PDB file of C-alpha atoms in Angstrom:
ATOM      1  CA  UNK A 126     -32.510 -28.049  -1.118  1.00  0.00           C
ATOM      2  CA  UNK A 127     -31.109 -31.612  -0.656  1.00  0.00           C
ATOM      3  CA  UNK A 128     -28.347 -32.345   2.054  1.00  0.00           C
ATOM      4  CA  UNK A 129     -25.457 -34.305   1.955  1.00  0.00           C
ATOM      5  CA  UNK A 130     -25.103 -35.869   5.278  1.00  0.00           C
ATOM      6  CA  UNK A 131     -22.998 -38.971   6.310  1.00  0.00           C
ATOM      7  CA  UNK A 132     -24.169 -40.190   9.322  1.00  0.00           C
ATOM      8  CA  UNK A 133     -21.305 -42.399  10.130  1.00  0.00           C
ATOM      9  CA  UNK A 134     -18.969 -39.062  11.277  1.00  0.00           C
ATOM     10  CA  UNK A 135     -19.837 -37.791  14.837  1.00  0.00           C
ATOM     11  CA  UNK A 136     -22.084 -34.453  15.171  1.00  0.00           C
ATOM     12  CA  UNK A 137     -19.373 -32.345  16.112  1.00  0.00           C
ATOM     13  CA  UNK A 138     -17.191 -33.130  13.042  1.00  0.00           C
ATOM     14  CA  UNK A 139     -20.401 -33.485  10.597  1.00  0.00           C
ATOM     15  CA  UNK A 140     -21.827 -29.843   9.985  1.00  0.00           C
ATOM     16  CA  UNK A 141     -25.153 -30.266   7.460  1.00  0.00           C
ATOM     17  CA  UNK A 142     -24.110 -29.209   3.755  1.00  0.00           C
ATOM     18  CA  UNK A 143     -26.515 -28.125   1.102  1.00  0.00           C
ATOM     19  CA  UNK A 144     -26.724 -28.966  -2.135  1.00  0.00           C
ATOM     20  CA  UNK A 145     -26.612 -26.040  -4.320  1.00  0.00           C
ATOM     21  CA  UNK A 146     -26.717 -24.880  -8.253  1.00  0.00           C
ATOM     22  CA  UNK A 147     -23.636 -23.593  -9.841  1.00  0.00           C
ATOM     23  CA  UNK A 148     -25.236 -20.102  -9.593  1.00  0.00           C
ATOM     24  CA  UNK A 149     -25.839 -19.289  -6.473  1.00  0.00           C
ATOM     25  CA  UNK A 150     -22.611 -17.431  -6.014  1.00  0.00           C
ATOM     26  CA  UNK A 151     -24.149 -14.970  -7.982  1.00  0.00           C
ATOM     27  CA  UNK A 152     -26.743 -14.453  -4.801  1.00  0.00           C
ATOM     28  CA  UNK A 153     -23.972 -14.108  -2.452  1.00  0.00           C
ATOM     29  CA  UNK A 154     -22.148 -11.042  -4.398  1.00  0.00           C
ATOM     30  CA  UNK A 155     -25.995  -9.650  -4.261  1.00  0.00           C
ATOM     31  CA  UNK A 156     -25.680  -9.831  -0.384  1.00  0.00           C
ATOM     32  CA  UNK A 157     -22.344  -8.473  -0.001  1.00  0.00           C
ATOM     33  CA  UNK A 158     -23.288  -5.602  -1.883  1.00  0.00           C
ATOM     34  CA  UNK A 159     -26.365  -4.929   0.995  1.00  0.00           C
ATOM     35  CA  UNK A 160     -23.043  -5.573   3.473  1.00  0.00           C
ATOM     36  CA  UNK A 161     -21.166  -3.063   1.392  1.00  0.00           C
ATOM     37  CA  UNK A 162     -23.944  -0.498   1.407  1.00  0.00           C
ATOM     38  CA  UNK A 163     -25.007  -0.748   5.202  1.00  0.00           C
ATOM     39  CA  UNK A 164     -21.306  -0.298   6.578  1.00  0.00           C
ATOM     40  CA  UNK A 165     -19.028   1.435   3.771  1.00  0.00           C
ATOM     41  CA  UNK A 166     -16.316   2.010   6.223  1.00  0.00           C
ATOM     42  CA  UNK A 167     -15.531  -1.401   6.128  1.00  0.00           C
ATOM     43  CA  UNK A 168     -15.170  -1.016   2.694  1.00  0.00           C
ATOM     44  CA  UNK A 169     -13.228   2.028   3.174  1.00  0.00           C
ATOM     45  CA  UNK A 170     -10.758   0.761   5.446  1.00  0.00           C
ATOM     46  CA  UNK A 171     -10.157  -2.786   4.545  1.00  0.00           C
ATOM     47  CA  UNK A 172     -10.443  -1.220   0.964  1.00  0.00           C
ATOM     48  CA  UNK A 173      -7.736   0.685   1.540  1.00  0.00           C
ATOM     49  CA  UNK A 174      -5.548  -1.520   3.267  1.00  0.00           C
ATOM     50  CA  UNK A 175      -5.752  -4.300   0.360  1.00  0.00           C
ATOM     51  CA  UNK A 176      -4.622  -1.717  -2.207  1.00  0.00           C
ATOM     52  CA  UNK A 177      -1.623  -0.156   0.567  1.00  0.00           C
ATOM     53  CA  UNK A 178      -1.148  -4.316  -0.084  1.00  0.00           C
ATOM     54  CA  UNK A 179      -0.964  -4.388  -3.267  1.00  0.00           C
ATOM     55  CA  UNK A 180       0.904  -0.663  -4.314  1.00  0.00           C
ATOM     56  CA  UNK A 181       3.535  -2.285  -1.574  1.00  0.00           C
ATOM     57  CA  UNK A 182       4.201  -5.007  -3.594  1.00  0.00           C
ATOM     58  CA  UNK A 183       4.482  -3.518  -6.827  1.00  0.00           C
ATOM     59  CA  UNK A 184       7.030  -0.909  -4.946  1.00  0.00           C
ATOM     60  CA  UNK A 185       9.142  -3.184  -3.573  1.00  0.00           C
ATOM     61  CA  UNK A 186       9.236  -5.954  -6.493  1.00  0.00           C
ATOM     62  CA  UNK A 187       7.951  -4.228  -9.282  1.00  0.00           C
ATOM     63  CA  UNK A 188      12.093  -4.916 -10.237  1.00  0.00           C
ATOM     64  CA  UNK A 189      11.698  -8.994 -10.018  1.00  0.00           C
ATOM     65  CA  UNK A 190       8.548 -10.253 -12.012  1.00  0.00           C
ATOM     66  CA  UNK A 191       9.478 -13.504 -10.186  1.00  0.00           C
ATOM     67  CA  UNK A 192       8.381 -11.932  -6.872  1.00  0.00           C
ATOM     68  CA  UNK A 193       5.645  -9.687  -8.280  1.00  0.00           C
ATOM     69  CA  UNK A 194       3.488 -12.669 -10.005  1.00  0.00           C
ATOM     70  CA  UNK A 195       4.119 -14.681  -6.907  1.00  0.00           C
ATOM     71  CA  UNK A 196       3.234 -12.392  -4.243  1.00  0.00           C
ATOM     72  CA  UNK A 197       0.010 -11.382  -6.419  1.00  0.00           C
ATOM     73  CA  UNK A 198      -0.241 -15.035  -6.292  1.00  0.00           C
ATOM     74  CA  UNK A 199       0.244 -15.199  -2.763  1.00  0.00           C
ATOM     75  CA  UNK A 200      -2.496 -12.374  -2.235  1.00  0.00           C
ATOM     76  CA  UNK A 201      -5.097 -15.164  -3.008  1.00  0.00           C
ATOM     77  CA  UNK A 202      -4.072 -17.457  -1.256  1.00  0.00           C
ATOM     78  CA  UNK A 203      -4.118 -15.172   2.337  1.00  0.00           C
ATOM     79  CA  UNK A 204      -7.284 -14.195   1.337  1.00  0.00           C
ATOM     80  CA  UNK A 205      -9.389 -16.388   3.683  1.00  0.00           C
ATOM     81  CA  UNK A 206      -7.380 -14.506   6.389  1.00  0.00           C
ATOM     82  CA  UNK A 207      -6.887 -11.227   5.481  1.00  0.00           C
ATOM     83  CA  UNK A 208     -10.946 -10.777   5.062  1.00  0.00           C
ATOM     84  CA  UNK A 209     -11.116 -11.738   9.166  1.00  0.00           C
ATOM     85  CA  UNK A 210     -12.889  -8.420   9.424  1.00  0.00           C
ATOM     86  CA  UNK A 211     -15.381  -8.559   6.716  1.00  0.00           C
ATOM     87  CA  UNK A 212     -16.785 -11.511   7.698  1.00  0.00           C
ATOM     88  CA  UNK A 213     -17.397 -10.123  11.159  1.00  0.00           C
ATOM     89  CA  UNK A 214     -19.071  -7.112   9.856  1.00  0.00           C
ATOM     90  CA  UNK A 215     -21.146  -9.519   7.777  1.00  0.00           C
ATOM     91  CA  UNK A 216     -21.816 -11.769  10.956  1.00  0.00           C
ATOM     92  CA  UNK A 217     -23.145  -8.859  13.035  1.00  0.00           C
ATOM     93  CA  UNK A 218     -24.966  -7.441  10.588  1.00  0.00           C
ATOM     94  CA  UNK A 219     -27.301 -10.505  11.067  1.00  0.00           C
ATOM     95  CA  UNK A 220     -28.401  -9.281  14.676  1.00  0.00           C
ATOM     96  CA  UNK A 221     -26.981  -5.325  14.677  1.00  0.00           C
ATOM     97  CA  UNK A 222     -28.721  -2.490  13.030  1.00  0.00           C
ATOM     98  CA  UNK A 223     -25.477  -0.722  13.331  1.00  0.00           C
ATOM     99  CA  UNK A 224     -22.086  -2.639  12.720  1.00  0.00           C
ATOM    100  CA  UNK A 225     -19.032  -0.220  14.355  1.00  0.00           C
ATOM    101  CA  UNK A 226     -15.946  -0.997  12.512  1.00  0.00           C
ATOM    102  CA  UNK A 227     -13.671  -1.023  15.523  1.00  0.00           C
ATOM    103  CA  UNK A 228     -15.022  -4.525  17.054  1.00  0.00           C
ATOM    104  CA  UNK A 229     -14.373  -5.889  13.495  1.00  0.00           C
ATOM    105  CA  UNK A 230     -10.410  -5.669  14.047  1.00  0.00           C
ATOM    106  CA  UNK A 231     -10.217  -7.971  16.862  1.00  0.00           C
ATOM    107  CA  UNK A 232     -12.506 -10.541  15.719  1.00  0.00           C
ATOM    108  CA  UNK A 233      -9.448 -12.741  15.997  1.00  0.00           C
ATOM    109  CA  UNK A 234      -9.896 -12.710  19.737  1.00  0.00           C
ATOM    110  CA  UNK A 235     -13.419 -14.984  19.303  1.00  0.00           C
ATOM    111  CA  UNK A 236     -11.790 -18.050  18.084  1.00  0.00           C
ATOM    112  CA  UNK A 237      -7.467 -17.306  18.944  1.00  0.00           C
ATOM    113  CA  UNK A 238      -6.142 -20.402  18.922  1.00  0.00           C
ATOM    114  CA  UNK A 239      -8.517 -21.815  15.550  1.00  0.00           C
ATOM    115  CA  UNK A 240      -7.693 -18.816  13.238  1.00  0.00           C
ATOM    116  CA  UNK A 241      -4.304 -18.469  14.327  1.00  0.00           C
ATOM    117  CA  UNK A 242      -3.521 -21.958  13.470  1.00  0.00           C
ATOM    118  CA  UNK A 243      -5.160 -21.642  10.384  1.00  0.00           C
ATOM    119  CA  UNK A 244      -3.617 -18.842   9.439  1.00  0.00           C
ATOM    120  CA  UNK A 245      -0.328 -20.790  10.049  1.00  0.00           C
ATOM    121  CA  UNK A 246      -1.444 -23.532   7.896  1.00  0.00           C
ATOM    122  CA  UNK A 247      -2.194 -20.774   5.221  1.00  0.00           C
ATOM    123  CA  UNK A 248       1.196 -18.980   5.865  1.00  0.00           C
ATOM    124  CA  UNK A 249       3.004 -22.653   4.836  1.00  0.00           C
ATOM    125  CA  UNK A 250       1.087 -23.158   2.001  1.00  0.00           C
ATOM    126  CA  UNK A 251       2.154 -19.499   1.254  1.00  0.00           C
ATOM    127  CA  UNK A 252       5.666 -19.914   2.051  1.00  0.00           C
ATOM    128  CA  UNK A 253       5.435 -23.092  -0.371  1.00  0.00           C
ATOM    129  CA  UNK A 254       3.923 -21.672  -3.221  1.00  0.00           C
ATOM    130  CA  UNK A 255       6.908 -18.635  -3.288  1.00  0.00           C
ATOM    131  CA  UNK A 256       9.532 -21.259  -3.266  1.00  0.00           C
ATOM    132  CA  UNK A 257       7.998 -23.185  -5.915  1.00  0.00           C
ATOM    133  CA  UNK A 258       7.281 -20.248  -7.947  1.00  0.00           C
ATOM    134  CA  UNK A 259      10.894 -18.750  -7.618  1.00  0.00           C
ATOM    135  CA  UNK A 260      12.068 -22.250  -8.577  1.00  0.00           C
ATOM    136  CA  UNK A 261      10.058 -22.320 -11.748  1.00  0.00           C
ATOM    137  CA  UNK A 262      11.559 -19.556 -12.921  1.00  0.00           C
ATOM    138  CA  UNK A 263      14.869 -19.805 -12.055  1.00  0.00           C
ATOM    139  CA  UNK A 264      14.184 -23.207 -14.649  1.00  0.00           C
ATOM    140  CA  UNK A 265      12.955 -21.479 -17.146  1.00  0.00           C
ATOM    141  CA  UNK A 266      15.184 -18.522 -17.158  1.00  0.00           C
ATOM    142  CA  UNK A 267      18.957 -18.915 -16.263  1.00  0.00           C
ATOM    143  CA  UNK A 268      20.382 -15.715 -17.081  1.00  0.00           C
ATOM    144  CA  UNK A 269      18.507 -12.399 -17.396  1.00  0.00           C
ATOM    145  CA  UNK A 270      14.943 -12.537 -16.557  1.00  0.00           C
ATOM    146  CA  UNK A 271      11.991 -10.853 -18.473  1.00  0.00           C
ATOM    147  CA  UNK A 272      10.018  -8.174 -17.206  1.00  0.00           C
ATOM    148  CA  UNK A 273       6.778  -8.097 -16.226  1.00  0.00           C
ATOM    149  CA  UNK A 274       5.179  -5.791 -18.799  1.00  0.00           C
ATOM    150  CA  UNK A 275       6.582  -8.488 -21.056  1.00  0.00           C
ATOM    151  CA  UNK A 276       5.358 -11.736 -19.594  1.00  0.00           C
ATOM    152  CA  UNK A 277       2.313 -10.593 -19.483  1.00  0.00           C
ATOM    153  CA  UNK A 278       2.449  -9.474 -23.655  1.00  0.00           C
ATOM    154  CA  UNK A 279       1.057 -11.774 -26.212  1.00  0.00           C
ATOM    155  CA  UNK A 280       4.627 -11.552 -27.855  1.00  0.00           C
ATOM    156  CA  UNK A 281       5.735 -13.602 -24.759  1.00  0.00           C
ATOM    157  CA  UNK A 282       3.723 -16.580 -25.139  1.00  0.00           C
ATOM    158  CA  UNK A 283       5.064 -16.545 -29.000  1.00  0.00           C
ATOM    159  CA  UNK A 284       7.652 -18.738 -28.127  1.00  0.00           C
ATOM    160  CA  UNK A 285       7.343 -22.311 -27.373  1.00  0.00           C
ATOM    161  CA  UNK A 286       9.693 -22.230 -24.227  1.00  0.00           C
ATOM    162  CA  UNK A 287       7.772 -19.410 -22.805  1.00  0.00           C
ATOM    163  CA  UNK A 288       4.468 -20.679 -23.175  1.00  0.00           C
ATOM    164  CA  UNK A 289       6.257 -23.631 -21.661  1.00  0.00           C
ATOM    165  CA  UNK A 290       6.773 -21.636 -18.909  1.00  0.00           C
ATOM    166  CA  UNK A 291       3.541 -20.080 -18.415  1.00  0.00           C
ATOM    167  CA  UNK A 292       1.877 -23.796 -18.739  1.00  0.00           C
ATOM    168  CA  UNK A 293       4.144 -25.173 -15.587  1.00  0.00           C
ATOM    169  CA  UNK A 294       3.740 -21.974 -13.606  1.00  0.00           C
ATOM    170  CA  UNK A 295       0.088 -21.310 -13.856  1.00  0.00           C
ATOM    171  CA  UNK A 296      -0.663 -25.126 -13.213  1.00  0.00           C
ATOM    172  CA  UNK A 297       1.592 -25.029 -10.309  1.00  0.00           C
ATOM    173  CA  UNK A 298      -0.321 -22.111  -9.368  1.00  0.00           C
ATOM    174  CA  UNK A 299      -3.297 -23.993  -9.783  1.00  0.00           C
ATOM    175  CA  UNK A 300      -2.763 -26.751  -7.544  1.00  0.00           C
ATOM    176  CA  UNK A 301      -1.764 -24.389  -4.685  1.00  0.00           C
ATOM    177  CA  UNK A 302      -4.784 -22.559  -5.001  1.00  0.00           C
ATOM    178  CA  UNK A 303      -7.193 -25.463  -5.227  1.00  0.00           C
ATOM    179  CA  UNK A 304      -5.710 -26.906  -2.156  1.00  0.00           C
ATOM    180  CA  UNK A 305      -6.166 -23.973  -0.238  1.00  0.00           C
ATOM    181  CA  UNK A 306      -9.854 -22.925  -1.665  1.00  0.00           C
ATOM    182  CA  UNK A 307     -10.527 -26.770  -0.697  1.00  0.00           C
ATOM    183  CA  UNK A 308      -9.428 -25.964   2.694  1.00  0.00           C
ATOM    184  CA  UNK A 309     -10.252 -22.410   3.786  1.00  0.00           C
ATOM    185  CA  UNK A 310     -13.719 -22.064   1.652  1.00  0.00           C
ATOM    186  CA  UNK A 311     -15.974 -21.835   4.211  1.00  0.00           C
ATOM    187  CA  UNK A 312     -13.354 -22.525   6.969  1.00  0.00           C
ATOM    188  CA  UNK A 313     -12.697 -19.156   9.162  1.00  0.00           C
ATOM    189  CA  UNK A 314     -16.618 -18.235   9.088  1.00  0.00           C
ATOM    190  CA  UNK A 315     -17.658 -21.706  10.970  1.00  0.00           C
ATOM    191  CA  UNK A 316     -14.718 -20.544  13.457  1.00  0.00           C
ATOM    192  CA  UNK A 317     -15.970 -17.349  14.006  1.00  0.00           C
ATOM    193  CA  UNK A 318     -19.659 -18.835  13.936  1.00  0.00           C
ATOM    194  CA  UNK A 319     -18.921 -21.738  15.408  1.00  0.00           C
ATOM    195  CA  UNK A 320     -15.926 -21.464  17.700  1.00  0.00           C
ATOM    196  CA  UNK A 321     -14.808 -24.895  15.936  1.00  0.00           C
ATOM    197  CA  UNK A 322     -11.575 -26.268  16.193  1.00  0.00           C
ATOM    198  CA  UNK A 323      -9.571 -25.619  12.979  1.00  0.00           C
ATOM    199  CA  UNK A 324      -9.576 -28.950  11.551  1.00  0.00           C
ATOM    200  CA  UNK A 325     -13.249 -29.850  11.906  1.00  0.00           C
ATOM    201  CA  UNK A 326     -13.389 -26.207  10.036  1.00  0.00           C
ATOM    202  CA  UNK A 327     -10.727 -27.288   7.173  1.00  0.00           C
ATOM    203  CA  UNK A 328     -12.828 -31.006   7.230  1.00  0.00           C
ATOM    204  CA  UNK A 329     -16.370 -29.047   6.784  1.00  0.00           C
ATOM    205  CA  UNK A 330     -14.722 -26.897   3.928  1.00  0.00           C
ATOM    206  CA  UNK A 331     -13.325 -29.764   2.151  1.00  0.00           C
ATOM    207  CA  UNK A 332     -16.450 -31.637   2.361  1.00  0.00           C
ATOM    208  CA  UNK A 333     -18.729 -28.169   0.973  1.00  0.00           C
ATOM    209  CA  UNK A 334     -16.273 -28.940  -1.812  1.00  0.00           C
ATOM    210  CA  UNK A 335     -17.063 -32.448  -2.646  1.00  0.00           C
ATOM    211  CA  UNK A 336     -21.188 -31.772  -2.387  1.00  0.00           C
ATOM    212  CA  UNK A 337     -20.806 -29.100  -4.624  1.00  0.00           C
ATOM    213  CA  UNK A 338     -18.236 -29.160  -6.908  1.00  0.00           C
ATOM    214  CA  UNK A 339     -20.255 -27.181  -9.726  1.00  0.00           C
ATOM    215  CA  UNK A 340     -21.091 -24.432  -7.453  1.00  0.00           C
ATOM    216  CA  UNK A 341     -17.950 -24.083  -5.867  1.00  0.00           C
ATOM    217  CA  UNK A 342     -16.135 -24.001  -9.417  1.00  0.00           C
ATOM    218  CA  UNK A 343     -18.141 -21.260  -9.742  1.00  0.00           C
ATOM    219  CA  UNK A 344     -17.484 -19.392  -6.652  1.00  0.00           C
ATOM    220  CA  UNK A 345     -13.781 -20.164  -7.517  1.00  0.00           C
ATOM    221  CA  UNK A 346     -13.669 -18.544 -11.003  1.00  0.00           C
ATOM    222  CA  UNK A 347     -15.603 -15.276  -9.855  1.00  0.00           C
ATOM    223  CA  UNK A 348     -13.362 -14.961  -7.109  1.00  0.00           C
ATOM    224  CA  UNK A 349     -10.136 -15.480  -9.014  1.00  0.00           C
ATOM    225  CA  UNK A 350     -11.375 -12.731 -11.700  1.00  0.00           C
ATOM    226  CA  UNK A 351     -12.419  -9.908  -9.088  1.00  0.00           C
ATOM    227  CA  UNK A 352      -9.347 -10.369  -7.440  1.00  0.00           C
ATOM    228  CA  UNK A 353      -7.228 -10.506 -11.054  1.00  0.00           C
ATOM    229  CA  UNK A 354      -9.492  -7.123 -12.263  1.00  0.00           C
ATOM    230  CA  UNK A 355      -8.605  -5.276  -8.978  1.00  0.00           C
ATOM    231  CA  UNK A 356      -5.092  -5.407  -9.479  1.00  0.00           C
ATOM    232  CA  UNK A 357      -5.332  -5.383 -13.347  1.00  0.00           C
ATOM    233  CA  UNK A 358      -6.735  -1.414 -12.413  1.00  0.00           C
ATOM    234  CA  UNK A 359      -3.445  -0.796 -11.255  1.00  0.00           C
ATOM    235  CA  UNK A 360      -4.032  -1.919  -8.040  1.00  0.00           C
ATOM    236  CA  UNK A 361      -6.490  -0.040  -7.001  1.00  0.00           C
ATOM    237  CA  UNK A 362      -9.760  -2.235  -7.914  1.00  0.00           C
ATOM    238  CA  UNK A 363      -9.167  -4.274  -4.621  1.00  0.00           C
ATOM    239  CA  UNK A 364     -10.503  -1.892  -2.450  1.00  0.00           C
ATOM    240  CA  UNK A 365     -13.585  -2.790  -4.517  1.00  0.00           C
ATOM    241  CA  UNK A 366     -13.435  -6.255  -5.636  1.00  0.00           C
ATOM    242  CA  UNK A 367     -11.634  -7.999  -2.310  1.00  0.00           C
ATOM    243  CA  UNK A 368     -14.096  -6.791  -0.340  1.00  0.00           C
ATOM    244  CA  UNK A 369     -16.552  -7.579  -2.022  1.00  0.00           C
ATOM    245  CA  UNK A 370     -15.144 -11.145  -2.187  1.00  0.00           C
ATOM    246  CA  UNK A 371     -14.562 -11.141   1.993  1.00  0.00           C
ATOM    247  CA  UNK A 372     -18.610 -10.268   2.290  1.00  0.00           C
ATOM    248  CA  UNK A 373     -19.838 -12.759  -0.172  1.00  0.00           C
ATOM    249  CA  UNK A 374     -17.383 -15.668   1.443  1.00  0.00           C
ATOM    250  CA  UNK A 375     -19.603 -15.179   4.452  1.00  0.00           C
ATOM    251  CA  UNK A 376     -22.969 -15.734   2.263  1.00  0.00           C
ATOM    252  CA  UNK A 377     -21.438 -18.264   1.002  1.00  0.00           C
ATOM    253  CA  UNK A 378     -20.772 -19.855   4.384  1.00  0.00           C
ATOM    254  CA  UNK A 379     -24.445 -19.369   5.481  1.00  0.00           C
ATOM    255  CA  UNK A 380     -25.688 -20.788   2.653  1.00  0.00           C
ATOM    256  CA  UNK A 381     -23.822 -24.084   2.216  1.00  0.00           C
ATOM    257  CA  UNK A 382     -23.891 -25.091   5.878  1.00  0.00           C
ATOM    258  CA  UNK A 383     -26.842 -25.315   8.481  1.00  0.00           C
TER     259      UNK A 383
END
């Protein structure tokens, strides 16, 4: 494969990137699956714990669709962080015969201060995207709000104002989620990998981005509709699908830098 390589940025900060095909994402689902299959209780407990995630937020805001779509929302956002684990399981399982799930739960302790600054940059653009959200709707609807089973009806998006609405929310959305994809791609792996410092991680991400915008588009949209179809079967289709995602991520990370 070709590599995009500027020369003019020092080693440290200049990780190679590859140049690959729009498909290839479909490669790195393949792989996950032989993660999947050769330690299922990773699946089983991060599994679990994404859809304890997700039943808790439909429990506690099933009441305000305003916090319901956003935390959802939200849920993609933390993703690069919540899947810490997988993507140990999937690093050892380059060198391990056996991976033991219990060495996967402190894999925050190999990089500490990279991840957990991340992970604060993640929790801001989290904490942004709620207020935003909330503020969108509080535009949009003044007195009594709809509920969710309705906003997400056809018969919603009737109406001009609604569809309105649903325009200015999802492209607010949008941007939020771009940013962070740009950022956290590949971002966490090359810490854990790497023991990088978090911004030559976020910088190596953004630039995976830029060399392979078709590709990553790609990786974007599969990830966005696992993660959509696990909580679209009430909920319970993330202790499939995010897992899933968390494995491939790693893949992903192995294949678009040297």
């Amino acid at each position: 494969m070709a590599e995009v390589i500027d020369d003019s940025i020092p080693a440290p900060l200049n990780p190679r990137v590859r140049d690959l095909p729009w498909y290839t994402p479909f490669s790195w689902l393949k792989l996950a699956l032989g993660d999947i299959r050769a330690t299922p209780s990773g699946l089983l407990f991060y599994g679990l714990a994404f859809v304890a995630m997700g039943w808790s937020i439909r429990g506690l805001f099933g009441y305000a669709p305003e916090h319901t779509m956003t935390l959802v929302t939200a849920f993609l956002l933390a993703g690069p962080f919540i899947c810490l684990g997988l993507y140990e399981i999937s690093r050892r399982h380059e060198t391990l015969p056996r991976v033991q799930l219990l060495p996967t739960l402190t894999a925050l302790r190999i990089n500490v201060a990279g991840i957990s600054l991340f992970a604060i940059i993640l929790a801001l653009l989290v904490a942004g995207w709620m207020r935003v959200s909330v503020v969108v709707f509080a535009l949009f609807f003044t007195e009594n709000l709809p509920d969710l089973k309705l906003i997400l009806s056809p018969a919603f998006l009737a109406e001009a104002d609604n569809l309105t609405f649903m325009i200015v929310w999802l492209s607010a959305g949008a941007f939020f989620s771009l940013l962070t994809f740009a950022l956290s791609v590949v971002s966490i792996p090359i810490m854990l990998d790497r023991d990088a410092d978090t911004l030559t991680a976020m910088f190596a991400s953004v630039r995976v981005c830029l060399a392979n915008p078709a590709c990553m588009l790609t990786w974007g949209a599969i990830i966005v509709l696992l993660v959509v179809l696990g909580f679209a079967l009430w909920g319970v289709g993330v202790a499939f699908t995010v897992p899933l995602v968390g494995h491939a991520t790693w893949h992903a990370y192995r294949a678009l830098i040297e």
